[in-house]
Amino acid sequence: MKVELDEPKCVASGQCVVAAPDVFDQRDDDGVAILLEEHPGAELVDDVREAVAVCPAAAIRLVER
Amino acid sequence: MADVLTDTAPDTAAAVPEYPMQRDARCPLAPPPAVHGLRDGKPLSKVRIWNGSTPWLITRHADQRALLTDPRVSDDDLEPGFPYVNAHRAEIAPHTPRMITNTDAPEHTRLRRTVNAPFLVKRIEAMRAPVQKIVDELIDDMLAGPNPADLLTALALPVPSLVIAELLGVPYEDHDFFQRNSSIALDSAASPQEAREASGALAAYLDKLIGLKLENPGEGVLSEMAGRVNSGEMTRTEAVHMGVAMLIAGHETTATMISLGTLALLQNPGQLALVRDTDDPKVIAGAVDELLRYLTIVQTGVRRVAKEDIELGGVTIRAGEGMIFDLHAANWDPEAFPEADRLDITRSARQHQGFGYGPHQCLGQNLARLELQVVYGTLYRRIPTLRLAAPVEQLAFDRTGTTYGVACLPVAW
Ligand code: HEM
Ligand code: SF4
């Protein structure tokens, strides 16, 4: 599983951090999302799916292989 | 066929329903019944608003998600065809500086990133203890005061007011002034003149405060914005308007969720018991999102205008046509939330659109969730005998303001 973050679209709502704190964080000065884990393990798939679903900017993609 | 007709036929008054629509007085917490009819029959259809124009009403959850993230859909209220909420908003639009609430990407993204830092998930989480203290003290005072009491004045209004003051760095002694002016500025029943004066008074006050913080930075969002003014990232006018926007956007909304959320739980004692008796913060967090979904207090809808033609579900929304996203209709869309008319705090309601959707989704949502988690997690536990002190039929619901709420909620214990 690979996570892609379209940073220019991110509006820094932090919803991904709430949904998947092991995979996302936020930059201190402007809140833009940071990808902590580009290839998260299978146990985090549900959290990442939730992050994709709640991201208001449609900035996160999950590429499953 | 019906779609083609509404698309081309002249908008006769008989064919086009008025918006906002009327609620059913017997179900004061449910959305207007006619909205369901539109969603389930013709999810994209035209409605007539106060100035006689006929924007599209978007009612399905999935359509709202698609359109609110579509770059052809604009929040720029100077674009021709923008469906203003009321005469006041139409009148002030040309005099309002460009800020997050009336710009599109990339300008919106740039501006929003300058005000985001205080709303970072970790910074909001750090406010949990101070918010808990505010709530505990207000409940102490409420228990020491008269019984019955009005939940609005005892708790619902002061909580967000004190929390936003803490966030902005506004001195406590100015709170009455704030509460008064922000409610007038928001009240769509207020005359344009009154609303303008109230926003003007708030702006003048915040400008003065930012002036002080430019010289002596301290704690809070105003100081942080003053820093960005000093470094040339934003102008002082932008900072002032942003401060006013946060006050107005965060005060009545959160207060309404406290009072109406309590009313909804008192009417659903089984659900109230689940909230009261849990030790699990996840259950409380779920209850907050479910109540935000169920009540969807922003009743004027999210307003946008098409910048290009957009095809959706066999309908063409033309460039220059307005769009109203009825959030309550989407949050009661059975395709997104089965048995949507049931309050069920155990359901997964995280994808509700009570904070809107797309890049303009509520900036203060993490703060609002925190305040509501603390209030719902504390109030019913500390006052387990809490009950309504007046029949629901006697409550005066505000059917015209941005948020649907009650002016007064008498409770006893
Ligand atoms: C339960 C409480 C709240 C509700 C239901 C609520 C609802 C909403 C909704 C529906 C929008 C979207 C408007 C649109 O797309 O045009 C919005 C935007 C906004 N809200 Fe809230 N809000 C709440 C609390 C707050 C708080 C506490 C703050 C700040 C302290 C706040 C600040 C804002 C701002 C600044 C925007 C504009 C964001 C933008 O256009 O980029 N709100 N809110
Ligand atoms: S949820 Fe989306 S918009 Fe919000 S911080 Fe994460 S990536 Fe950015």
mmCIF file with all atom_site columns, N, CA and C in Angstrom, chain A residues 7-15 17-18 25-32 50 52-58, chain B residues 65 68-69 108-109 112-114 116-117 119-123 228 348 350-351 357-361 365-366 369:
data_model
loop_
_atom_site.group_PDB
_atom_site.id
_atom_site.type_symbol
_atom_site.label_atom_id
_atom_site.label_alt_id
_atom_site.label_comp_id
_atom_site.label_asym_id
_atom_site.label_entity_id
_atom_site.label_seq_id
_atom_site.pdbx_PDB_ins_code
_atom_site.Cartn_x
_atom_site.Cartn_y
_atom_site.Cartn_z
_atom_site.occupancy
_atom_site.B_iso_or_equiv
_atom_site.pdbx_formal_charge
_atom_site.auth_seq_id
_atom_site.auth_comp_id
_atom_site.auth_asym_id
_atom_site.auth_atom_id
_atom_site.pdbx_PDB_model_num
ATOM 1   N N  . GLU A 1 7   ? 0.142   17.777 -1.990 1.00 0.00 ? 7   GLU A N  1
ATOM 2   C CA . GLU A 1 7   ? 0.351   18.856 -1.029 1.00 0.00 ? 7   GLU A CA 1
ATOM 3   C C  . GLU A 1 7   ? -0.250  20.203 -1.437 1.00 0.00 ? 7   GLU A C  1
ATOM 4   N N  . PRO A 1 8   ? -0.121  20.622 -2.714 1.00 0.00 ? 8   PRO A N  1
ATOM 5   C CA . PRO A 1 8   ? -0.700  21.925 -3.068 1.00 0.00 ? 8   PRO A CA 1
ATOM 6   C C  . PRO A 1 8   ? -2.202  22.024 -2.792 1.00 0.00 ? 8   PRO A C  1
ATOM 7   N N  . LYS A 1 9   ? -2.899  20.891 -2.803 1.00 0.00 ? 9   LYS A N  1
ATOM 8   C CA . LYS A 1 9   ? -4.344  20.923 -2.555 1.00 0.00 ? 9   LYS A CA 1
ATOM 9   C C  . LYS A 1 9   ? -4.678  20.999 -1.070 1.00 0.00 ? 9   LYS A C  1
ATOM 10  N N  . CYS A 1 10  ? -3.766  20.545 -0.225 1.00 0.00 ? 10  CYS A N  1
ATOM 11  C CA . CYS A 1 10  ? -4.054  20.405 1.206  1.00 0.00 ? 10  CYS A CA 1
ATOM 12  C C  . CYS A 1 10  ? -4.458  21.745 1.816  1.00 0.00 ? 10  CYS A C  1
ATOM 13  N N  . VAL A 1 11  ? -5.583  21.767 2.548  1.00 0.00 ? 11  VAL A N  1
ATOM 14  C CA . VAL A 1 11  ? -6.008  22.989 3.223  1.00 0.00 ? 11  VAL A CA 1
ATOM 15  C C  . VAL A 1 11  ? -5.769  22.902 4.734  1.00 0.00 ? 11  VAL A C  1
ATOM 16  N N  . ALA A 1 12  ? -4.968  21.922 5.123  1.00 0.00 ? 12  ALA A N  1
ATOM 17  C CA . ALA A 1 12  ? -4.480  21.851 6.505  1.00 0.00 ? 12  ALA A CA 1
ATOM 18  C C  . ALA A 1 12  ? -5.587  21.670 7.536  1.00 0.00 ? 12  ALA A C  1
ATOM 19  N N  . SER A 1 13  ? -6.605  20.913 7.191  1.00 0.00 ? 13  SER A N  1
ATOM 20  C CA . SER A 1 13  ? -7.706  20.723 8.137  1.00 0.00 ? 13  SER A CA 1
ATOM 21  C C  . SER A 1 13  ? -7.333  19.758 9.254  1.00 0.00 ? 13  SER A C  1
ATOM 22  N N  . GLY A 1 14  ? -6.296  18.956 9.024  1.00 0.00 ? 14  GLY A N  1
ATOM 23  C CA . GLY A 1 14  ? -5.852  18.020 10.056 1.00 0.00 ? 14  GLY A CA 1
ATOM 24  C C  . GLY A 1 14  ? -6.741  16.798 10.236 1.00 0.00 ? 14  GLY A C  1
ATOM 25  N N  . GLN A 1 15  ? -7.710  16.614 9.369  1.00 0.00 ? 15  GLN A N  1
ATOM 26  C CA . GLN A 1 15  ? -8.610  15.465 9.533  1.00 0.00 ? 15  GLN A CA 1
ATOM 27  C C  . GLN A 1 15  ? -7.875  14.143 9.337  1.00 0.00 ? 15  GLN A C  1
ATOM 28  N N  . VAL A 1 17  ? -4.832  13.613 10.317 1.00 0.00 ? 17  VAL A N  1
ATOM 29  C CA . VAL A 1 17  ? -4.093  13.365 11.563 1.00 0.00 ? 17  VAL A CA 1
ATOM 30  C C  . VAL A 1 17  ? -5.028  12.733 12.598 1.00 0.00 ? 17  VAL A C  1
ATOM 31  N N  . VAL A 1 18  ? -6.274  13.192 12.622 1.00 0.00 ? 18  VAL A N  1
ATOM 32  C CA . VAL A 1 18  ? -7.240  12.605 13.550 1.00 0.00 ? 18  VAL A CA 1
ATOM 33  C C  . VAL A 1 18  ? -7.524  11.144 13.160 1.00 0.00 ? 18  VAL A C  1
ATOM 34  N N  . ASP A 1 25  ? 1.058   13.792 9.941  1.00 0.00 ? 25  ASP A N  1
ATOM 35  C CA . ASP A 1 25  ? 1.252   14.835 10.949 1.00 0.00 ? 25  ASP A CA 1
ATOM 36  C C  . ASP A 1 25  ? 1.010   16.161 10.241 1.00 0.00 ? 25  ASP A C  1
ATOM 37  N N  . GLN A 1 26  ? 1.158   17.272 10.966 1.00 0.00 ? 26  GLN A N  1
ATOM 38  C CA . GLN A 1 26  ? 0.982   18.592 10.351 1.00 0.00 ? 26  GLN A CA 1
ATOM 39  C C  . GLN A 1 26  ? 2.213   19.452 10.589 1.00 0.00 ? 26  GLN A C  1
ATOM 40  N N  . ARG A 1 27  ? 2.564   20.247 9.591  1.00 0.00 ? 27  ARG A N  1
ATOM 41  C CA . ARG A 1 27  ? 3.661   21.202 9.707  1.00 0.00 ? 27  ARG A CA 1
ATOM 42  C C  . ARG A 1 27  ? 3.281   22.283 10.715 1.00 0.00 ? 27  ARG A C  1
ATOM 43  N N  . ASP A 1 28  ? 4.230   22.650 11.607 1.00 0.00 ? 28  ASP A N  1
ATOM 44  C CA . ASP A 1 28  ? 3.894   23.573 12.696 1.00 0.00 ? 28  ASP A CA 1
ATOM 45  C C  . ASP A 1 28  ? 3.441   24.952 12.221 1.00 0.00 ? 28  ASP A C  1
ATOM 46  N N  . ASP A 1 29  ? 4.082   25.498 11.194 1.00 0.00 ? 29  ASP A N  1
ATOM 47  C CA . ASP A 1 29  ? 3.803   26.908 10.893 1.00 0.00 ? 29  ASP A CA 1
ATOM 48  C C  . ASP A 1 29  ? 2.542   27.123 10.072 1.00 0.00 ? 29  ASP A C  1
ATOM 49  N N  . ASP A 1 30  ? 2.115   26.137 9.267  1.00 0.00 ? 30  ASP A N  1
ATOM 50  C CA . ASP A 1 30  ? 0.914   26.371 8.461  1.00 0.00 ? 30  ASP A CA 1
ATOM 51  C C  . ASP A 1 30  ? -0.063  25.196 8.442  1.00 0.00 ? 30  ASP A C  1
ATOM 52  N N  . GLY A 1 31  ? 0.252   24.139 9.184  1.00 0.00 ? 31  GLY A N  1
ATOM 53  C CA . GLY A 1 31  ? -0.696  23.041 9.323  1.00 0.00 ? 31  GLY A CA 1
ATOM 54  C C  . GLY A 1 31  ? -0.781  22.087 8.146  1.00 0.00 ? 31  GLY A C  1
ATOM 55  N N  . VAL A 1 32  ? 0.011   22.315 7.100  1.00 0.00 ? 32  VAL A N  1
ATOM 56  C CA . VAL A 1 32  ? -0.047  21.440 5.931  1.00 0.00 ? 32  VAL A CA 1
ATOM 57  C C  . VAL A 1 32  ? 0.366   20.024 6.330  1.00 0.00 ? 32  VAL A C  1
ATOM 58  N N  . GLU A 1 50  ? -9.987  5.848  6.069  1.00 0.00 ? 50  GLU A N  1
ATOM 59  C CA . GLU A 1 50  ? -10.787 6.872  6.762  1.00 0.00 ? 50  GLU A CA 1
ATOM 60  C C  . GLU A 1 50  ? -10.234 8.271  6.449  1.00 0.00 ? 50  GLU A C  1
ATOM 61  N N  . VAL A 1 52  ? -8.599  9.195  3.789  1.00 0.00 ? 52  VAL A N  1
ATOM 62  C CA . VAL A 1 52  ? -8.962  9.522  2.406  1.00 0.00 ? 52  VAL A CA 1
ATOM 63  C C  . VAL A 1 52  ? -10.412 10.014 2.370  1.00 0.00 ? 52  VAL A C  1
ATOM 64  N N  . ALA A 1 53  ? -11.279 9.319  3.113  1.00 0.00 ? 53  ALA A N  1
ATOM 65  C CA . ALA A 1 53  ? -12.706 9.648  3.070  1.00 0.00 ? 53  ALA A CA 1
ATOM 66  C C  . ALA A 1 53  ? -13.017 10.995 3.717  1.00 0.00 ? 53  ALA A C  1
ATOM 67  N N  . VAL A 1 54  ? -12.302 11.351 4.774  1.00 0.00 ? 54  VAL A N  1
ATOM 68  C CA . VAL A 1 54  ? -12.658 12.596 5.473  1.00 0.00 ? 54  VAL A CA 1
ATOM 69  C C  . VAL A 1 54  ? -11.855 13.799 4.998  1.00 0.00 ? 54  VAL A C  1
ATOM 70  N N  . CYS A 1 55  ? -10.824 13.595 4.198  1.00 0.00 ? 55  CYS A N  1
ATOM 71  C CA . CYS A 1 55  ? -10.032 14.750 3.734  1.00 0.00 ? 55  CYS A CA 1
ATOM 72  C C  . CYS A 1 55  ? -10.928 15.672 2.913  1.00 0.00 ? 55  CYS A C  1
ATOM 73  N N  . PRO A 1 56  ? -11.135 16.915 3.369  1.00 0.00 ? 56  PRO A N  1
ATOM 74  C CA . PRO A 1 56  ? -12.087 17.796 2.679  1.00 0.00 ? 56  PRO A CA 1
ATOM 75  C C  . PRO A 1 56  ? -11.558 18.298 1.340  1.00 0.00 ? 56  PRO A C  1
ATOM 76  N N  . ALA A 1 57  ? -10.264 18.162 1.114  1.00 0.00 ? 57  ALA A N  1
ATOM 77  C CA . ALA A 1 57  ? -9.681  18.713 -0.106 1.00 0.00 ? 57  ALA A CA 1
ATOM 78  C C  . ALA A 1 57  ? -9.414  17.631 -1.139 1.00 0.00 ? 57  ALA A C  1
ATOM 79  N N  . ALA A 1 58  ? -9.798  16.402 -0.854 1.00 0.00 ? 58  ALA A N  1
ATOM 80  C CA . ALA A 1 58  ? -9.511  15.266 -1.746 1.00 0.00 ? 58  ALA A CA 1
ATOM 81  C C  . ALA A 1 58  ? -8.029  15.255 -2.116 1.00 0.00 ? 58  ALA A C  1
ATOM 82  N N  . ARG B 2 65  ? -20.211 16.296 -2.219 1.00 0.00 ? 65  ARG B N  1
ATOM 83  C CA . ARG B 2 65  ? -18.774 16.006 -2.168 1.00 0.00 ? 65  ARG B CA 1
ATOM 84  C C  . ARG B 2 65  ? -18.116 16.258 -3.513 1.00 0.00 ? 65  ARG B C  1
ATOM 85  N N  . LEU B 2 68  ? -18.339 20.282 -4.290 1.00 0.00 ? 68  LEU B N  1
ATOM 86  C CA . LEU B 2 68  ? -17.599 21.176 -3.379 1.00 0.00 ? 68  LEU B CA 1
ATOM 87  C C  . LEU B 2 68  ? -16.080 21.000 -3.485 1.00 0.00 ? 68  LEU B C  1
ATOM 88  N N  . THR B 2 69  ? -15.630 19.942 -4.170 1.00 0.00 ? 69  THR B N  1
ATOM 89  C CA . THR B 2 69  ? -14.188 19.823 -4.423 1.00 0.00 ? 69  THR B CA 1
ATOM 90  C C  . THR B 2 69  ? -13.865 20.090 -5.901 1.00 0.00 ? 69  THR B C  1
ATOM 91  N N  . HIS B 2 108 ? -7.122  31.239 -1.999 1.00 0.00 ? 108 HIS B N  1
ATOM 92  C CA . HIS B 2 108 ? -7.704  30.700 -0.770 1.00 0.00 ? 108 HIS B CA 1
ATOM 93  C C  . HIS B 2 108 ? -6.690  29.852 -0.005 1.00 0.00 ? 108 HIS B C  1
ATOM 94  N N  . THR B 2 109 ? -5.974  28.998 -0.742 1.00 0.00 ? 109 THR B N  1
ATOM 95  C CA . THR B 2 109 ? -5.000  28.103 -0.105 1.00 0.00 ? 109 THR B CA 1
ATOM 96  C C  . THR B 2 109 ? -3.921  28.930 0.600  1.00 0.00 ? 109 THR B C  1
ATOM 97  N N  . ARG B 2 112 ? -5.480  30.664 3.687  1.00 0.00 ? 112 ARG B N  1
ATOM 98  C CA . ARG B 2 112 ? -5.861  29.744 4.743  1.00 0.00 ? 112 ARG B CA 1
ATOM 99  C C  . ARG B 2 112 ? -4.619  29.240 5.480  1.00 0.00 ? 112 ARG B C  1
ATOM 100 N N  . ARG B 2 113 ? -3.526  29.076 4.744  1.00 0.00 ? 113 ARG B N  1
ATOM 101 C CA . ARG B 2 113 ? -2.305  28.613 5.403  1.00 0.00 ? 113 ARG B CA 1
ATOM 102 C C  . ARG B 2 113 ? -1.737  29.649 6.363  1.00 0.00 ? 113 ARG B C  1
ATOM 103 N N  . THR B 2 114 ? -2.106  30.926 6.176  1.00 0.00 ? 114 THR B N  1
ATOM 104 C CA . THR B 2 114 ? -1.613  31.936 7.123  1.00 0.00 ? 114 THR B CA 1
ATOM 105 C C  . THR B 2 114 ? -2.402  31.925 8.437  1.00 0.00 ? 114 THR B C  1
ATOM 106 N N  . ASN B 2 116 ? -3.904  28.956 9.735  1.00 0.00 ? 116 ASN B N  1
ATOM 107 C CA . ASN B 2 116 ? -4.112  27.586 10.164 1.00 0.00 ? 116 ASN B CA 1
ATOM 108 C C  . ASN B 2 116 ? -3.425  27.174 11.448 1.00 0.00 ? 116 ASN B C  1
ATOM 109 N N  . ALA B 2 117 ? -2.259  27.753 11.699 1.00 0.00 ? 117 ALA B N  1
ATOM 110 C CA . ALA B 2 117 ? -1.401  27.229 12.769 1.00 0.00 ? 117 ALA B CA 1
ATOM 111 C C  . ALA B 2 117 ? -2.135  27.031 14.099 1.00 0.00 ? 117 ALA B C  1
ATOM 112 N N  . PHE B 2 119 ? -5.022  26.229 14.696 1.00 0.00 ? 119 PHE B N  1
ATOM 113 C CA . PHE B 2 119 ? -6.050  25.185 14.631 1.00 0.00 ? 119 PHE B CA 1
ATOM 114 C C  . PHE B 2 119 ? -5.461  23.799 14.384 1.00 0.00 ? 119 PHE B C  1
ATOM 115 N N  . LEU B 2 120 ? -4.128  23.709 14.404 1.00 0.00 ? 120 LEU B N  1
ATOM 116 C CA . LEU B 2 120 ? -3.477  22.403 14.278 1.00 0.00 ? 120 LEU B CA 1
ATOM 117 C C  . LEU B 2 120 ? -4.061  21.442 15.291 1.00 0.00 ? 120 LEU B C  1
ATOM 118 N N  . VAL B 2 121 ? -4.236  20.194 14.883 1.00 0.00 ? 121 VAL B N  1
ATOM 119 C CA . VAL B 2 121 ? -4.830  19.195 15.773 1.00 0.00 ? 121 VAL B CA 1
ATOM 120 C C  . VAL B 2 121 ? -4.102  19.168 17.120 1.00 0.00 ? 121 VAL B C  1
ATOM 121 N N  . LYS B 2 122 ? -2.773  19.200 17.090 1.00 0.00 ? 122 LYS B N  1
ATOM 122 C CA . LYS B 2 122 ? -2.052  19.076 18.374 1.00 0.00 ? 122 LYS B CA 1
ATOM 123 C C  . LYS B 2 122 ? -2.208  20.341 19.230 1.00 0.00 ? 122 LYS B C  1
ATOM 124 N N  . ARG B 2 123 ? -2.326  21.514 18.587 1.00 0.00 ? 123 ARG B N  1
ATOM 125 C CA . ARG B 2 123 ? -2.497  22.727 19.394 1.00 0.00 ? 123 ARG B CA 1
ATOM 126 C C  . ARG B 2 123 ? -3.895  22.790 19.992 1.00 0.00 ? 123 ARG B C  1
ATOM 127 N N  . ARG B 2 228 ? 2.555   37.997 11.566 1.00 0.00 ? 228 ARG B N  1
ATOM 128 C CA . ARG B 2 228 ? 2.508   37.826 10.102 1.00 0.00 ? 228 ARG B CA 1
ATOM 129 C C  . ARG B 2 228 ? 2.313   39.165 9.404  1.00 0.00 ? 228 ARG B C  1
ATOM 130 N N  . SER B 2 348 ? -21.219 5.391  12.576 1.00 0.00 ? 348 SER B N  1
ATOM 131 C CA . SER B 2 348 ? -20.046 6.108  12.097 1.00 0.00 ? 348 SER B CA 1
ATOM 132 C C  . SER B 2 348 ? -20.525 7.333  11.313 1.00 0.00 ? 348 SER B C  1
ATOM 133 N N  . ARG B 2 350 ? -18.663 10.166 10.913 1.00 0.00 ? 350 ARG B N  1
ATOM 134 C CA . ARG B 2 350 ? -17.496 11.023 10.669 1.00 0.00 ? 350 ARG B CA 1
ATOM 135 C C  . ARG B 2 350 ? -17.556 11.766 9.331  1.00 0.00 ? 350 ARG B C  1
ATOM 136 N N  . GLN B 2 351 ? -18.281 11.187 8.355  1.00 0.00 ? 351 GLN B N  1
ATOM 137 C CA . GLN B 2 351 ? -18.318 11.836 7.036  1.00 0.00 ? 351 GLN B CA 1
ATOM 138 C C  . GLN B 2 351 ? -19.503 12.790 6.885  1.00 0.00 ? 351 GLN B C  1
ATOM 139 N N  . TYR B 2 357 ? -17.936 20.931 3.235  1.00 0.00 ? 357 TYR B N  1
ATOM 140 C CA . TYR B 2 357 ? -16.984 20.011 2.626  1.00 0.00 ? 357 TYR B CA 1
ATOM 141 C C  . TYR B 2 357 ? -16.191 20.783 1.588  1.00 0.00 ? 357 TYR B C  1
ATOM 142 N N  . GLY B 2 358 ? -15.018 20.243 1.220  1.00 0.00 ? 358 GLY B N  1
ATOM 143 C CA . GLY B 2 358 ? -14.178 20.953 0.266  1.00 0.00 ? 358 GLY B CA 1
ATOM 144 C C  . GLY B 2 358 ? -13.214 21.870 1.003  1.00 0.00 ? 358 GLY B C  1
ATOM 145 N N  . PRO B 2 359 ? -12.460 22.657 0.246  1.00 0.00 ? 359 PRO B N  1
ATOM 146 C CA . PRO B 2 359 ? -11.403 23.479 0.856  1.00 0.00 ? 359 PRO B CA 1
ATOM 147 C C  . PRO B 2 359 ? -11.922 24.482 1.900  1.00 0.00 ? 359 PRO B C  1
ATOM 148 N N  . HIS B 2 360 ? -13.203 24.847 1.840  1.00 0.00 ? 360 HIS B N  1
ATOM 149 C CA . HIS B 2 360 ? -13.736 25.806 2.811  1.00 0.00 ? 360 HIS B CA 1
ATOM 150 C C  . HIS B 2 360 ? -14.320 25.132 4.042  1.00 0.00 ? 360 HIS B C  1
ATOM 151 N N  . GLN B 2 361 ? -14.184 23.816 4.130  1.00 0.00 ? 361 GLN B N  1
ATOM 152 C CA . GLN B 2 361 ? -14.714 23.142 5.310  1.00 0.00 ? 361 GLN B CA 1
ATOM 153 C C  . GLN B 2 361 ? -14.209 23.861 6.554  1.00 0.00 ? 361 GLN B C  1
ATOM 154 N N  . GLN B 2 365 ? -13.251 23.498 13.019 1.00 0.00 ? 365 GLN B N  1
ATOM 155 C CA . GLN B 2 365 ? -13.916 22.234 13.363 1.00 0.00 ? 365 GLN B CA 1
ATOM 156 C C  . GLN B 2 365 ? -13.240 21.463 14.492 1.00 0.00 ? 365 GLN B C  1
ATOM 157 N N  . ASN B 2 366 ? -11.919 21.493 14.543 1.00 0.00 ? 366 ASN B N  1
ATOM 158 C CA . ASN B 2 366 ? -11.248 20.733 15.604 1.00 0.00 ? 366 ASN B CA 1
ATOM 159 C C  . ASN B 2 366 ? -11.512 21.373 16.965 1.00 0.00 ? 366 ASN B C  1
ATOM 160 N N  . ARG B 2 369 ? -15.183 20.618 17.906 1.00 0.00 ? 369 ARG B N  1
ATOM 161 C CA . ARG B 2 369 ? -15.304 19.239 18.398 1.00 0.00 ? 369 ARG B CA 1
ATOM 162 C C  . ARG B 2 369 ? -14.794 19.126 19.824 1.00 0.00 ? 369 ARG B C  1
#
